[in-house]
Amino acid sequence: MKVTTSTSGAAMVAAVEGRVDSANAKDLDQELGAVIDQGGSRLVVDCSDLRYISSAGLRALLVAIKRTNKEGGGVAMCRVPDHIREVLEVSGFTRLTKVYATVEEAAGSFD
Amino acid sequence: MDAALEVGMKPQSSEPRRVAELFERFGAEHDLPPKIVMRMELALDEVLTNVVSYAFGEDAADAQITVGMYISGSLVRISIEDNGPPFNPLTEAADPDVELPAEEREIGGLGIHLAKTFVRTLRYERVDGRNRLTLEQPLDGQPEEPSE
């Protein structure tokens, strides 16, 4: 797994690549936590190169959603491959965070 | 199209990924539909993670876990057997309420919920002092579209 951080407007963007499962979900939790620490309470998670996510990875995502919500921001997802979207839907995560086509749309959703 | 692959694994946190990826390769080598492979891989990963995390307690040193992957006719079957004390991950956690807002969401049970949604049949048996979990998915026709 690799997390690349950038900015888009007033939002922080975390692009998550590769595979997130029980073996490395703790790393994702820490990476997203670090981005939020840097002022990223408006957090875009770019999933274009996310190949696989299990419930352990969703747990890290839920932590980020709860924390950014509390800080008055939130998490917006974007560029989510179909098979990942299916996992988000079955888990009810599409009720917790919105999914956008592009990074810019996701970043703009906080305005 | 008949095929079989059996592997042993240890109750360690790195093992579910290794075995799940073995299944991914097994599916690709035998031209199974990628959508079915992805769903079964996730279900397998979730169930194995549960077994590795909770099934053995202090007795992990003597643990034997065997995973069998089989294609017979139009059925894909994965069998997970271990020699731990009786442990049924399918009833261990309550089904999560996936409609709750983030603040009220708890993550427990989500893995098994995903597994139950993504394979047609999930079965637990206690046989000759061993736990046996079976995942079965027919290949004819796509699995039903899961709903939230």
Coordinates of N, CA and C in Angstrom, one line a residue, chain A residues 34-70:
Chain A
A34 N -2.4 11.1 10.1 CA -1.3 12.2 10.0 C -1.8 13.3 9.0
V35 N -2.5 12.9 8.0 CA -3.0 13.9 7.1 C -4.0 14.8 7.8
I36 N -4.9 14.2 8.6 CA -5.9 15.0 9.3 C -5.1 15.9 10.3
D37 N -4.1 15.4 11.0 CA -3.3 16.2 11.9 C -2.7 17.5 11.2
Q38 N -2.4 17.3 9.9 CA -1.8 18.5 9.2 C -2.9 19.5 8.8
G39 N -4.1 19.3 9.3 CA -5.2 20.3 9.0 C -6.1 19.8 7.9
G40 N -6.0 18.5 7.7 CA -6.9 17.9 6.6 C -8.2 17.4 7.1
S41 N -9.0 18.3 7.7 CA -10.3 17.8 8.2 C -11.3 17.8 7.0
R42 N -10.9 18.4 5.9 CA -11.6 18.2 4.6 C -10.7 17.3 3.8
L43 N -11.1 16.0 3.9 CA -10.2 15.0 3.3 C -10.8 14.3 2.1
V44 N -10.1 14.3 1.0 CA -10.5 13.6 -0.2 C -9.7 12.3 -0.2
V45 N -10.3 11.2 -0.4 CA -9.6 9.9 -0.5 C -9.8 9.4 -2.0
D46 N -8.7 9.5 -2.7 CA -8.6 9.1 -4.1 C -8.3 7.6 -4.2
C47 N -9.3 6.9 -4.8 CA -9.2 5.4 -4.8 C -8.8 4.9 -6.2
S48 N -8.4 5.7 -7.1 CA -8.2 5.3 -8.5 C -7.3 4.1 -8.6
D49 N -6.2 4.0 -7.7 CA -5.3 2.9 -7.8 C -5.5 2.0 -6.5
L50 N -6.6 2.0 -5.9 CA -6.9 1.1 -4.8 C -7.4 -0.2 -5.4
R51 N -6.6 -1.2 -5.2 CA -6.9 -2.5 -5.8 C -7.8 -3.4 -5.0
Y52 N -7.7 -3.2 -3.7 CA -8.4 -4.2 -2.8 C -8.6 -3.5 -1.4
I53 N -9.8 -3.7 -0.8 CA -10.0 -3.2 0.6 C -10.9 -4.2 1.3
S54 N -10.5 -4.6 2.5 CA -11.3 -5.5 3.3 C -11.9 -4.7 4.5
S55 N -12.6 -5.3 5.3 CA -13.3 -4.6 6.4 C -12.3 -3.9 7.3
A56 N -11.0 -4.5 7.4 CA -10.0 -3.9 8.3 C -9.7 -2.5 7.7
G57 N -9.6 -2.4 6.4 CA -9.3 -1.1 5.8 C -10.5 -0.1 5.9
L58 N -11.7 -0.7 5.9 CA -12.9 0.2 6.1 C -12.9 0.7 7.5
R59 N -12.4 0.0 8.4 CA -12.3 0.4 9.8 C -11.5 1.7 9.9
A60 N -10.3 1.7 9.2 CA -9.4 2.8 9.2 C -10.2 4.0 8.6
L61 N -10.9 3.7 7.5 CA -11.7 4.8 6.9 C -12.8 5.4 7.8
L62 N -13.4 4.5 8.5 CA -14.5 5.0 9.5 C -13.9 5.9 10.5
V63 N -12.7 5.5 11.0 CA -12.0 6.4 12.0 C -11.8 7.8 11.4
A64 N -11.3 7.8 10.2 CA -11.1 9.1 9.5 C -12.4 9.9 9.3
I65 N -13.5 9.2 9.0 CA -14.8 9.8 8.7 C -15.3 10.4 10.1
K66 N -15.2 9.6 11.1 CA -15.7 10.1 12.4 C -14.9 11.4 12.9
R67 N -13.6 11.3 12.7 CA -12.7 12.4 13.2 C -12.9 13.7 12.4
T68 N -13.0 13.5 11.0 CA -13.2 14.8 10.2 C -14.6 15.3 10.4
N69 N -15.6 14.5 10.6 CA -16.9 15.0 10.9 C -16.9 15.8 12.1
K70 N -16.3 15.3 13.1 CA -16.2 16.0 14.4 C -15.5 17.3 14.3

